[in-house]
Coordinates of C-alpha atoms (C1' of nucleotides) in Angstrom, one line a residue:
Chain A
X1 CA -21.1 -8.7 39.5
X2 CA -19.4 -11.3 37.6
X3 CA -15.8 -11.6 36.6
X4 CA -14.8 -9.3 33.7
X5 CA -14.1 -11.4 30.6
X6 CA -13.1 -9.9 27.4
X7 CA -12.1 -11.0 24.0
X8 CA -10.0 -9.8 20.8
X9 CA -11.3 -11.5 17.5
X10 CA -9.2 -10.8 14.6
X11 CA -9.5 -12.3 11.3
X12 CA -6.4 -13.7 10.2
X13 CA -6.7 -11.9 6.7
X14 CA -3.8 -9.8 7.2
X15 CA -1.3 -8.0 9.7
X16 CA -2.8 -6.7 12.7
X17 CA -3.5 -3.3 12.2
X18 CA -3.3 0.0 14.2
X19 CA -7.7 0.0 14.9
X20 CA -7.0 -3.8 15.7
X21 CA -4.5 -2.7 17.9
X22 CA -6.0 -0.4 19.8
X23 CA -9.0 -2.5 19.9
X24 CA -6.6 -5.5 21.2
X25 CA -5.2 -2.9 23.7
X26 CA -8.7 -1.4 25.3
X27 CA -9.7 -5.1 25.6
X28 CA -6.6 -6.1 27.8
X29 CA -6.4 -2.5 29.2
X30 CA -10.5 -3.4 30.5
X31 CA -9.4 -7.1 31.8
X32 CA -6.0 -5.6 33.5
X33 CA -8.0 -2.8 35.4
X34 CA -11.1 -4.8 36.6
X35 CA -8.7 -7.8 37.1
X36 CA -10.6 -9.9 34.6
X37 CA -9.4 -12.1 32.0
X38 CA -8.6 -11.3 28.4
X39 CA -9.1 -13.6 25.6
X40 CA -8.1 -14.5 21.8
X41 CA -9.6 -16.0 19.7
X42 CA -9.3 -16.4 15.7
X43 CA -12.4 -15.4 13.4
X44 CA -11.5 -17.4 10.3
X45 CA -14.5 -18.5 8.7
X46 CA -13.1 -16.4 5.8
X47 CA -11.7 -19.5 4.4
X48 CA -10.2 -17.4 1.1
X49 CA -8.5 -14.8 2.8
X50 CA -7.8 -16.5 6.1
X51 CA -4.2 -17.7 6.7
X52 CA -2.1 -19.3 9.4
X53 CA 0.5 -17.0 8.6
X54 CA -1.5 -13.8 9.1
X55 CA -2.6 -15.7 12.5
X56 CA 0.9 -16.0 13.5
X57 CA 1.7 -12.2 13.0
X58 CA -1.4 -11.1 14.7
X59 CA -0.4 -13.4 17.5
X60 CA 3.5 -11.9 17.3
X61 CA 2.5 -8.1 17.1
X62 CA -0.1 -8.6 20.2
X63 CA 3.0 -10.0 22.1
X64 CA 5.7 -7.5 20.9
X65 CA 2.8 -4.9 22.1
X66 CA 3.2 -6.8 25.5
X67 CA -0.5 -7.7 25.4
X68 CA -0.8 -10.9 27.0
X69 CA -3.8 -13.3 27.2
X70 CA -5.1 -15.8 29.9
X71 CA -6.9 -17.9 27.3
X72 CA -7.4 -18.8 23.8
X73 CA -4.7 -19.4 20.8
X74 CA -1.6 -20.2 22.6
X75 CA -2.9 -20.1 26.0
X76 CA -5.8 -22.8 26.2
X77 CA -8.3 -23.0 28.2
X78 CA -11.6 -24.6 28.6
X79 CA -13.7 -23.2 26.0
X80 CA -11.4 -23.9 23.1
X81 CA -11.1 -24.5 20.2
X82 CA -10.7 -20.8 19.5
X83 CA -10.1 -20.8 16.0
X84 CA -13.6 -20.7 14.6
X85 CA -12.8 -23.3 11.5
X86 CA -12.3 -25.6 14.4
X87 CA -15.8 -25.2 15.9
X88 CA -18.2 -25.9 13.0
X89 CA -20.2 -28.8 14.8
X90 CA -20.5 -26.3 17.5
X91 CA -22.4 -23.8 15.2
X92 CA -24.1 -26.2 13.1
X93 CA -25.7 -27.7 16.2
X94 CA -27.2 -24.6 16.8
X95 CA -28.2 -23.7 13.7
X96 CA -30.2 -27.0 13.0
X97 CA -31.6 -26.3 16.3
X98 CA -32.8 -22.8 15.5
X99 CA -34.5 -24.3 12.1
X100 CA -36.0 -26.8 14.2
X101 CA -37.7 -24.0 16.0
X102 CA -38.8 -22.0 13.8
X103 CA -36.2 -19.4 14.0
X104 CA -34.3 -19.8 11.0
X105 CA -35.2 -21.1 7.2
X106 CA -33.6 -22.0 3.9
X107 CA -33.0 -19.6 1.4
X108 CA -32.2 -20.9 -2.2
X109 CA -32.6 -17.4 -4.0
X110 CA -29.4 -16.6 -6.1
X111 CA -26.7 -14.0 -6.5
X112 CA -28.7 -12.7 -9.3
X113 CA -32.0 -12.5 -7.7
X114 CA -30.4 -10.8 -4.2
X115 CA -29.0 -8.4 -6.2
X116 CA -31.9 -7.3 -8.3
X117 CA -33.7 -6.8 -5.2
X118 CA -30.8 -5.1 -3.6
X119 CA -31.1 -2.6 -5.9
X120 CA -34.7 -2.1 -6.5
X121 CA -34.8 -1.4 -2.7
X122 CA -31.8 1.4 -3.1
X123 CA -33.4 2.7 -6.5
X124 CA -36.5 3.4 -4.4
X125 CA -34.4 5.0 -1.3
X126 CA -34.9 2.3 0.9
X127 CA -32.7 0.5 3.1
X128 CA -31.3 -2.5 1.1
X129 CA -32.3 -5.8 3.1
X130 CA -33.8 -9.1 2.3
X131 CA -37.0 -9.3 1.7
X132 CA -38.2 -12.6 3.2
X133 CA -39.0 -14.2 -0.8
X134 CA -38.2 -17.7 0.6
X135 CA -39.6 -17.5 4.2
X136 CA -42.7 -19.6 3.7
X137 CA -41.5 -22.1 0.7
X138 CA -43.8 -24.6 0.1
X139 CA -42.6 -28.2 -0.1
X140 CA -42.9 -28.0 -3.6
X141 CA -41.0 -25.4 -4.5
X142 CA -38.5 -26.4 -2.0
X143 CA -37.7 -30.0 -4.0
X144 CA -37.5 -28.1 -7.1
X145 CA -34.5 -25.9 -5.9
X146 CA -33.4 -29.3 -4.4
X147 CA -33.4 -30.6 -7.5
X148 CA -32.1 -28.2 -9.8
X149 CA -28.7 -28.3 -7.5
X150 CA -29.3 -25.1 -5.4
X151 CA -26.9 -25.1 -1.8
X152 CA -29.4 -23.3 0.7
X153 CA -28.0 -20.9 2.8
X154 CA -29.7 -20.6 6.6
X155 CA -31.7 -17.3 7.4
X156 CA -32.7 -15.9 10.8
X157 CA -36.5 -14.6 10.9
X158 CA -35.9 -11.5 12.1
X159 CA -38.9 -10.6 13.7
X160 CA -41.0 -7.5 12.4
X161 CA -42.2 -4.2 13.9
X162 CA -39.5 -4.4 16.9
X163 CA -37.2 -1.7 18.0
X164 CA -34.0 -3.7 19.5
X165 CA -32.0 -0.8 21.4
X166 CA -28.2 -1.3 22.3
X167 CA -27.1 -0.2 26.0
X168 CA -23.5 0.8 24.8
X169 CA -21.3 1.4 27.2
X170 CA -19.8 4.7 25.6
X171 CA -22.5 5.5 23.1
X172 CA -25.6 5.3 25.9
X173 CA -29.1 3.7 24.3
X174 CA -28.8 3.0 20.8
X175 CA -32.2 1.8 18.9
X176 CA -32.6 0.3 15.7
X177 CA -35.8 -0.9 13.8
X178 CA -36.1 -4.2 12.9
X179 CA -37.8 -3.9 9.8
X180 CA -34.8 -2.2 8.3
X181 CA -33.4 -5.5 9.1
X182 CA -34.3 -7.8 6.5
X183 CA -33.5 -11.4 7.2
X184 CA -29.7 -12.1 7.4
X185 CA -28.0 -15.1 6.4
X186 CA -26.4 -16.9 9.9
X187 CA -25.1 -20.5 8.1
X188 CA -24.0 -19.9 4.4
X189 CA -24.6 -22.6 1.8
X190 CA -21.0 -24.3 2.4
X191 CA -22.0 -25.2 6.1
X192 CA -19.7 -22.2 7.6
X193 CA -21.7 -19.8 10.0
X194 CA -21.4 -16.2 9.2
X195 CA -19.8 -13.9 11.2
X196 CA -23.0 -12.3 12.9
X197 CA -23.7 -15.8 13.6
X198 CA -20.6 -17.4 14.8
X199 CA -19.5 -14.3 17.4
X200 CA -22.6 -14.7 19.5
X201 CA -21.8 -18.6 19.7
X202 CA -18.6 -18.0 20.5
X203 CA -19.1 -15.2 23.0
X204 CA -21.2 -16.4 24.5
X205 CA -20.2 -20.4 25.2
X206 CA -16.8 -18.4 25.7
X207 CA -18.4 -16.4 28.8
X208 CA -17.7 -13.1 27.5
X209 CA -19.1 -9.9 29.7
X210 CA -17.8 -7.2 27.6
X211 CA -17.4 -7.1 23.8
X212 CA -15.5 -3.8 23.0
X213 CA -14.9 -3.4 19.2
X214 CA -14.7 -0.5 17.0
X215 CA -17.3 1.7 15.9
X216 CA -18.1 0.1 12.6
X217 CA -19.9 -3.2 14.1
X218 CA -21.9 -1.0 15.5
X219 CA -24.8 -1.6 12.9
X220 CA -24.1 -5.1 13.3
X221 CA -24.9 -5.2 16.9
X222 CA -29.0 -5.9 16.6
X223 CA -28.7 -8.3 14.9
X224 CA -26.6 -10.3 17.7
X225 CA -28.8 -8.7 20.2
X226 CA -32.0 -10.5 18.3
X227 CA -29.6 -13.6 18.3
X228 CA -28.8 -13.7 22.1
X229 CA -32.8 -13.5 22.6
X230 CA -33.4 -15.9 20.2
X231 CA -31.2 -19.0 21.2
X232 CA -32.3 -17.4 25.4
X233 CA -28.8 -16.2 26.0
X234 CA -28.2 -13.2 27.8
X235 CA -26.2 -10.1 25.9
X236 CA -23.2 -9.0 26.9
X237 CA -22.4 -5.3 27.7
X238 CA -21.6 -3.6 24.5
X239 CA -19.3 -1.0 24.0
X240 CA -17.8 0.5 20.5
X241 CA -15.1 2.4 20.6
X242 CA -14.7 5.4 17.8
X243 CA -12.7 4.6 14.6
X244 CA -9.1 6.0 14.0
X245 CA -8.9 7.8 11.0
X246 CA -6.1 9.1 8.6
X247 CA -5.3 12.7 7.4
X248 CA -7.9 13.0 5.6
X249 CA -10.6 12.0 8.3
X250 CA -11.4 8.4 6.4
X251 CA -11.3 4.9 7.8
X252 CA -7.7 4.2 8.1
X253 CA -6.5 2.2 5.6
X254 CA -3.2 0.9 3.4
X255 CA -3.1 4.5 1.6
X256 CA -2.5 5.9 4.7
X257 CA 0.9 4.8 5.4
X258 CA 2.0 2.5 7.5
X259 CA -0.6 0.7 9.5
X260 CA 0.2 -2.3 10.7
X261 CA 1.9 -3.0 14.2
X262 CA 4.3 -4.8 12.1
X263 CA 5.5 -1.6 10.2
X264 CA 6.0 0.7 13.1
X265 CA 8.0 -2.8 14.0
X266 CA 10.3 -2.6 11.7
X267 CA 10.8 1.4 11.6
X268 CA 12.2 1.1 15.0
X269 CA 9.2 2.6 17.3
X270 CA 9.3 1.0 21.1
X271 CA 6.3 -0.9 22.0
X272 CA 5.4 0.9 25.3
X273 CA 5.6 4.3 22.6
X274 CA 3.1 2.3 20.3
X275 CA 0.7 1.3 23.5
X276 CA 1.3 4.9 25.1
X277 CA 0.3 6.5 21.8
X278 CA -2.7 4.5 20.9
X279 CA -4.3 4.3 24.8
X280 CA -4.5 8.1 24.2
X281 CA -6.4 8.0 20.7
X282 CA -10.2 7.8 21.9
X283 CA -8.8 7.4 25.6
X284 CA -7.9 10.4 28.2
X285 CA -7.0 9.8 31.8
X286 CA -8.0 13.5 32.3
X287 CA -5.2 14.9 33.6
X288 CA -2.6 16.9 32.2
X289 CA -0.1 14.1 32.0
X290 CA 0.6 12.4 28.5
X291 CA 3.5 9.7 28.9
X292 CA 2.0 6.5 31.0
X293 CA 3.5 3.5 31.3
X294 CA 1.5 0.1 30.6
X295 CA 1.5 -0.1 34.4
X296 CA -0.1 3.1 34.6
X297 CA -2.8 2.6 32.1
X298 CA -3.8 -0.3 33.6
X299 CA -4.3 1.5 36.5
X300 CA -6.1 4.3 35.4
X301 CA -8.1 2.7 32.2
X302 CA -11.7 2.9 32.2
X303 CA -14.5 2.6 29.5
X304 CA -16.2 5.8 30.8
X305 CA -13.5 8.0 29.6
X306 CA -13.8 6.4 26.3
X307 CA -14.1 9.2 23.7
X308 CA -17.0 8.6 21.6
X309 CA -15.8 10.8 18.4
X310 CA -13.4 9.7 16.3
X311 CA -9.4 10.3 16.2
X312 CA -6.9 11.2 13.8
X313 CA -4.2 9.5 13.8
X314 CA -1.0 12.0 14.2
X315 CA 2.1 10.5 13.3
X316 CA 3.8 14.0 14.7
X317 CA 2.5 13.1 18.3
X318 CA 3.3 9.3 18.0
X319 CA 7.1 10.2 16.8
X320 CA 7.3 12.8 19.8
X321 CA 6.4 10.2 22.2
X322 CA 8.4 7.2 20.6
X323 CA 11.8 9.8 20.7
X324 CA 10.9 10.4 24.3
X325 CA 11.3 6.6 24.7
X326 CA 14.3 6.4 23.2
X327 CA 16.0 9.7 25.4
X328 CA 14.8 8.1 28.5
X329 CA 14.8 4.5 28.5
X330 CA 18.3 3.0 29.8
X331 CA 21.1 2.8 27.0
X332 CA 21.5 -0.7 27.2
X333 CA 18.3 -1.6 25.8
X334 CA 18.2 1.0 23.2
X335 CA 21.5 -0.2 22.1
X336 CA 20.5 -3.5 21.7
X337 CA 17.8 -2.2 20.0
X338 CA 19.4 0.3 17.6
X339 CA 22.2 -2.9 16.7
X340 CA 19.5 -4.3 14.0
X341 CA 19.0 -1.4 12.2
X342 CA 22.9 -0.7 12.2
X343 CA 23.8 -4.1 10.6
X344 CA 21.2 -4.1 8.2
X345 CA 22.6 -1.0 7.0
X346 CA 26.0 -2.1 7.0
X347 CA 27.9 -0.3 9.9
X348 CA 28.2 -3.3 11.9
X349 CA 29.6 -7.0 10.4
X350 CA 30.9 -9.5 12.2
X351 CA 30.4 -10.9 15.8
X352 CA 30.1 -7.8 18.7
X353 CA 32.8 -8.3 21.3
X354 CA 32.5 -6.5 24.4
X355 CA 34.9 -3.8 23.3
X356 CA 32.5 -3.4 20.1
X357 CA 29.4 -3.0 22.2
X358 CA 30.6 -0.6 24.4
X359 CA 31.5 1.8 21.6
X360 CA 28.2 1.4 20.3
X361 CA 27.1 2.5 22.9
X362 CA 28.8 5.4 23.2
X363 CA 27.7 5.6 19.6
X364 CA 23.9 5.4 20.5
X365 CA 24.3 7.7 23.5
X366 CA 25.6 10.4 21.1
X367 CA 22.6 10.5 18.1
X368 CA 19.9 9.3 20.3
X369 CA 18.6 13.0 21.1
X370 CA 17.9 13.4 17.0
X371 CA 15.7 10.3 16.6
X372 CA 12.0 9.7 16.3
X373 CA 12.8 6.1 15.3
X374 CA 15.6 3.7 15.2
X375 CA 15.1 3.3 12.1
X376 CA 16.6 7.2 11.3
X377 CA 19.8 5.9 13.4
X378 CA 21.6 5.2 9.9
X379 CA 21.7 8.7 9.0
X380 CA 23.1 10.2 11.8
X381 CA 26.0 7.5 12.3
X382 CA 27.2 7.7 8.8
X383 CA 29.8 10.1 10.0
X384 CA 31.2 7.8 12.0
X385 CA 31.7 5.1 9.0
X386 CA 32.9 7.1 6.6
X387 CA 35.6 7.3 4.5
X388 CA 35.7 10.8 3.6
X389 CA 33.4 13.5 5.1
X390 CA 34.3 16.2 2.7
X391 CA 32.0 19.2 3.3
X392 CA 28.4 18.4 2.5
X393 CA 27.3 22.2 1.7
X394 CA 28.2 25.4 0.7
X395 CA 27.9 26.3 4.5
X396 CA 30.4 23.7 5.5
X397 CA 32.8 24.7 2.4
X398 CA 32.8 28.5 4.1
X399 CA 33.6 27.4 7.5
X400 CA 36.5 25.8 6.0
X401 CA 38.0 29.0 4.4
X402 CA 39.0 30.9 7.2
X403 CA 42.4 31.5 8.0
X404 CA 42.9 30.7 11.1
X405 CA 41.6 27.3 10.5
X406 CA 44.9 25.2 9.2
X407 CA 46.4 26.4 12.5
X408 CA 43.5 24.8 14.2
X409 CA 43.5 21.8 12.1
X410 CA 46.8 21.2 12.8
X411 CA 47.0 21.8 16.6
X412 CA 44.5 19.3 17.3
X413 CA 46.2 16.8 15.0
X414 CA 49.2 17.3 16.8
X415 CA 47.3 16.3 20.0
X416 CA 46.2 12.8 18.2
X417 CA 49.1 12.1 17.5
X418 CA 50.5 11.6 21.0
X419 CA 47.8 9.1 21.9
X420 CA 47.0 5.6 21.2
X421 CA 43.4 5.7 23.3
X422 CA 40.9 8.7 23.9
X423 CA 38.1 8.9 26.4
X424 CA 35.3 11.6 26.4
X425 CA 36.7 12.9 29.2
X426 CA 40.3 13.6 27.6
X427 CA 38.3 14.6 25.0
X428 CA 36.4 17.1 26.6
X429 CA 39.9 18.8 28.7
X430 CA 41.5 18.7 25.3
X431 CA 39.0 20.8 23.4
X432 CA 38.5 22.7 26.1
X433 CA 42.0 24.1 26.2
X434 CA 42.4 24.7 22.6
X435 CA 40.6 28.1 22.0
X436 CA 43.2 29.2 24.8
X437 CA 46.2 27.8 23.4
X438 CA 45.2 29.0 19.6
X439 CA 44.2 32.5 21.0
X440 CA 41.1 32.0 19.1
X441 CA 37.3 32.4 20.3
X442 CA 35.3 29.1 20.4
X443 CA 33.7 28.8 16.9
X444 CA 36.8 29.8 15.4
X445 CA 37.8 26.3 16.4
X446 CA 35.4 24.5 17.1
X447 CA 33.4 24.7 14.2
X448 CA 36.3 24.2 11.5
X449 CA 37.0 20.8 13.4
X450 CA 33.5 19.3 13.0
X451 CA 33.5 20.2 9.9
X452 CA 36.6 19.0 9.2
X453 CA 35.7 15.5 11.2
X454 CA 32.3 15.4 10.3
X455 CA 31.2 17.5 7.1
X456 CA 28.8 19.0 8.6
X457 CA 28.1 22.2 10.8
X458 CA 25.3 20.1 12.9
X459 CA 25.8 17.0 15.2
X460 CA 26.6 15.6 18.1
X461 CA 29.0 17.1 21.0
X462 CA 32.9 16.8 19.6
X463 CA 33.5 15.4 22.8
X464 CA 31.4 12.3 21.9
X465 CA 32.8 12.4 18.2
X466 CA 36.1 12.1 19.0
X467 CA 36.5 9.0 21.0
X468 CA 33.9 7.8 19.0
X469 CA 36.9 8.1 15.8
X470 CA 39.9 7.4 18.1
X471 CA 43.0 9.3 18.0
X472 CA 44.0 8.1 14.7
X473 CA 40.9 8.3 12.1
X474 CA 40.5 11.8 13.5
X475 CA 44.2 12.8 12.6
X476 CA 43.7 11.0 9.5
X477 CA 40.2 13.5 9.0
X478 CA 42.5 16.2 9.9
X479 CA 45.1 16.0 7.7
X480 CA 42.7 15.5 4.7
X481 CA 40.6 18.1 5.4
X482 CA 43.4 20.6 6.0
X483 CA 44.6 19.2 2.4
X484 CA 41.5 20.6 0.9
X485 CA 42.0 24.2 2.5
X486 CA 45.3 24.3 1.2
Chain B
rG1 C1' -29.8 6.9 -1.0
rG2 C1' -31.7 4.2 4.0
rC3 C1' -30.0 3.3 8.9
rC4 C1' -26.5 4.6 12.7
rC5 C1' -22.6 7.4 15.1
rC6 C1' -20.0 11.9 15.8
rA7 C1' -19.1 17.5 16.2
rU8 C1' -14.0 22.2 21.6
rG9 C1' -7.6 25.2 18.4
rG10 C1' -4.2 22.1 12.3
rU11 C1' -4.1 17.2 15.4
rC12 C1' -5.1 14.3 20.2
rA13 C1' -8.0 16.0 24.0
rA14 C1' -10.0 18.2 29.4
rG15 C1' -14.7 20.1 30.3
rC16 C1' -20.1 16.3 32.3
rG17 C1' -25.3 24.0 33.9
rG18 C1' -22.3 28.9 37.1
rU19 C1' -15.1 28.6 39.3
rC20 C1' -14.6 29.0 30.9
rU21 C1' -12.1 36.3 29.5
rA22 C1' -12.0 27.1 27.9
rA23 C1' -6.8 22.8 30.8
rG24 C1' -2.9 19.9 29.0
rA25 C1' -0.1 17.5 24.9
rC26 C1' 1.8 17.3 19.5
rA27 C1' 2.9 20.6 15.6
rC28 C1' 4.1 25.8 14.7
rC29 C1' 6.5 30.7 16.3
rG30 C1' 9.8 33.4 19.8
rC31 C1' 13.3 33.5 23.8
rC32 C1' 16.9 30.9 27.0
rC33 C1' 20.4 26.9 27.5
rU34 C1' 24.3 24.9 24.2
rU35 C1' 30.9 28.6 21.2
rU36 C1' 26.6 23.6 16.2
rC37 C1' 22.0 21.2 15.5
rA38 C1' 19.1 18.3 18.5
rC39 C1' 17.5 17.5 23.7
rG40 C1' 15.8 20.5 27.7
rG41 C1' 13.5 25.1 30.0
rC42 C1' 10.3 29.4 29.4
rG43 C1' 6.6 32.1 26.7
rG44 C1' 3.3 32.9 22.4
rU45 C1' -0.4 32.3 18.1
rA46 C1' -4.6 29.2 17.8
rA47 C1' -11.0 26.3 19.4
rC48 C1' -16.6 25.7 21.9
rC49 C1' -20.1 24.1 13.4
rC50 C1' -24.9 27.2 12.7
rG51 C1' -29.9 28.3 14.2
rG52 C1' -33.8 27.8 17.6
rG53 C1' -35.3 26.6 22.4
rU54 C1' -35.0 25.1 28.2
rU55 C1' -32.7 28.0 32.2
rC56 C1' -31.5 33.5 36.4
rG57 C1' -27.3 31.3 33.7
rA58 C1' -25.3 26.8 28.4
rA59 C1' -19.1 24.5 25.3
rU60 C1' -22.1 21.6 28.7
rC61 C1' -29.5 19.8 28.3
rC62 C1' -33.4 19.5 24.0
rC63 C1' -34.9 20.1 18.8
rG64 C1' -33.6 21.4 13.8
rG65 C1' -30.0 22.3 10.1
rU66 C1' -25.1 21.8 8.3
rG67 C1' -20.7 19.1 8.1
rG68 C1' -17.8 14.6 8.7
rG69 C1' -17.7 9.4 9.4
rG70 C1' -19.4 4.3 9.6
rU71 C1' -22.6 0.6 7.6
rC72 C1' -25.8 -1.6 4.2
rA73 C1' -22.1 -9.2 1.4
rC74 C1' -23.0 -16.6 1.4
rC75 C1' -16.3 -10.2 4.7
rA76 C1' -15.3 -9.9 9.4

RNA sequence: GGCCCCAUGGUCAAGCGGUCUAAGACACCGCCCUUUCACGGCGGUAACCCGGGUUCGAAUCCCGGUGGGGUCACCA
């Protein structure tokens, strides 16, 4: 058997997004496994809606994702280029070579005439395909398109009365009939091969083995088929993954949220959550396990437990899995992480000294538990920032009113003021003692002082917060907040 | 509309003819832990689209229906 090669072939006509990205991820999760080789290459021939810099975010988010390549864009190798606007001689040496045998012809018919006959086919309930008008032109009529300035495009004969079945590798056989093919169009007038066209080059001067794409070039797929036999190349193994939908059990698509690699990015979810997450959409190892590690998937990735109906995609489940990564993975990184999103929102300024970064992460360690995303970081520190933290609800306001609590207030204020530093360890004897010394039960005091420190009757441990203030802001909270009891 | 794909709880899914009075996960609900919330632990509610076959036996195989989706470009 030879070498697993496999390929990913965006478009550069936008961000990658989430189906591209799981797409991307089976293809290198394929090559990892079978120790093959993974390969990118770009599928421009778009020229309007093709850009370098969608190329270079593709290209970012696939690395971000951790998904590296052995060849193509950025990696060379010895079938480049790999940017299909860079190949053109390639494809129009086969295509004059096709005409030459018989196997393709020009077309001159125009927008207007495809699209009568479009619809005349779908008035009458048929499936909507050209018709062959321009298959056997005669020389005269040919000159007079010529002449009156038409651009032929190139059209593959498509041969008639053949069934062309697709062996897909999650789907089993697959047959289509040829005549609801209808010749297609392989080079269009402008000299740039189409994309039906251009991915069988590519593949196969590229030595691809496996092409695993989504669901939706699954009607696509005779077509190449009848181009592999046609130019005598062999087919690769096909296999089309099922499509991730949104809520509402459509295509996803930009009215579904966010989804692009690059959003999830920038809301703070951790790459191996992202890759964790979308391995599972249409994927199941079997077990009863759910977090894997991109080692792990390697490992245990294969195309035969490759769902074949679709998935929804479930934000709830990718949030669960992305806080996971955040509670376990070690507080270094997550602080480095989290240290973005907290100078974009303001908290931080300035250069971070060593004494700066280790309160942050004390910081991170004590709000990481509530997030689903770094992203949500900003509105569990603001308590920290603050000026004021007058109560923010009526429940809050109550706590404040009980009698015992300027007694309370007070007692720990008298504590700060007899220290310059506090560790979460002083911390933790100090409010430990209290209820004692007071003669109160717990809540009685320890629910006043967050309040009172905080605003709020939820948050982290008060050990945490109060180090996290220092001795001083939280006398300073103290004293106001017993100001506004009085 | 033609062609094609798909069909297990709200969602992701295991199941590949008997061990299914159907696993696991997310979400939801309850309890515990925590003198807060969250985290964590334990437990619970909840599913084989319908109808015919095949078979001793069908969630699993076949056919039909229904439903959902994809695709029908000089886009990929």
């Amino acid at each position: 058997m030879p070498r697993v090669k496999v390929r990913f072939a965006p478009s550069p006509t936008g961000p990658l997004h989430i189906g591209g990205a799981r797409s991307a991820l089976f293809n290198w999760l394929y090559a990892r496994h079978t120790g093959g080789s993974f390969l990118v290459r770009m599928e421009d021939t778009d020229r309007e809606r093709s850009s370098r810099e969608s190329e270079e975010n593709i290209l970012a988010a696939l690395r971000w994702l951790g998904l590296d390549w052995d060849e193509g864009i950025g990696a060379g190798g010895p079938n480049g280029p790999y940017r299909q606007t860079e190949r053109l001689d390639i494809y129009r040496g086969y295509a004059q070579q096709m005409l030459d045998a018989g196997l393709a012809y020009h077309c001159y018919c125009t927008e207007e005439e495809l699209t009568a006959e479009r619809e005349a086919l779908l008035a009458k309930g048929e499936m909507p395909r050209y018709l062959g008008r321009c298959r056997n032109l005669s020389p005269q009529e040919r000159a007079r398109c010529e002449a009156a300035g038409r651009r032929p495009v190139l059209r593959f004969k498509v041969p008639a009365g053949q069934t062309v079945v697709v062996h897909d590798q999650v789907r089993g056989a697959v047959s289509f009939d040829c005549d609801g093919i209808g010749d297609f169009i392989i080079m269009k007038s402008d000299g740039i091969p189409t994309y039906n066209f251009a991915v069988v080059v590519d593949d196969h001067l590229m030595g691809i083995t496996h092409v695993i794409r989504a669901e939706e070039h699954l009607p696509n797929t005779p077509r190449q088929i009848l181009l592999y036999r046609a130019l005598g190349w062999p087919e690769p193994e096909f296999a089309h993954v099922s499509l991730i939908l949104g809520a509402d059990r459509t295509k996803m698509s930009k009215r579904h949220g966010a989804t692009s690699i690059e959003q999830y990015q920038e809301l703070g979810y951790l790459p191996e959550a992202l890759v964790n997450f979308l391995a599972l959409l249409g994927w199941s190892p079997g077990g009863e396990d759910e977090v894997f590690s991109p080692e792990q998937l390697k490992e245990l990735f294969t195309l035969d437990r490759v769902a074949k109906s679709p998935a929804v995609f479930d934000l709830e489940k990718l949030n669960w899995l992305n806080g996971h990564y955040i509670r376990q993975c070690p507080l270094e990184r997550i602080t480095d992480l989290a240290i973005p999103f907290l100078q974009k929102a303001g908290y931080i300024t300035g250069e971070i000294t060593p004494e700066r970064y280790a309160r942050l992460k004390s910081l991170v360690a004590a709000v990481r538990d509530y997030l689903s995303n770094l992203a949500e970081i900003t509105q569990h520190v603001d308590i920290f920032f603050a000026q004021e933290t007058p109560p923010v609800d009526d429940e809050a306001r109550a706590v404040l009113t009980g009698e015992q609590v300027p007694a309370v207030l007070a007692a720990l204020r008298e504590k700060m003021v007899a220290l310059n530093e506090l560790d979460e360890e002083t911390a933790r004897m100090i409010l430990k003692k209290l209820p004692r010394e007071l003669g109160l039960g717990g809540k009685k005091v320890y629910m006043p002082l967050r309040v009172a420190l905080t605003g709020r009757t939820h948050g982290p441990e008060l050990y945490q917060v109060l180090p996290l203030l220092g001795p001083e802001k939280v006398a300073g909270r103290l004293a106001r907040a017993a100001g506004r009891c009085s």
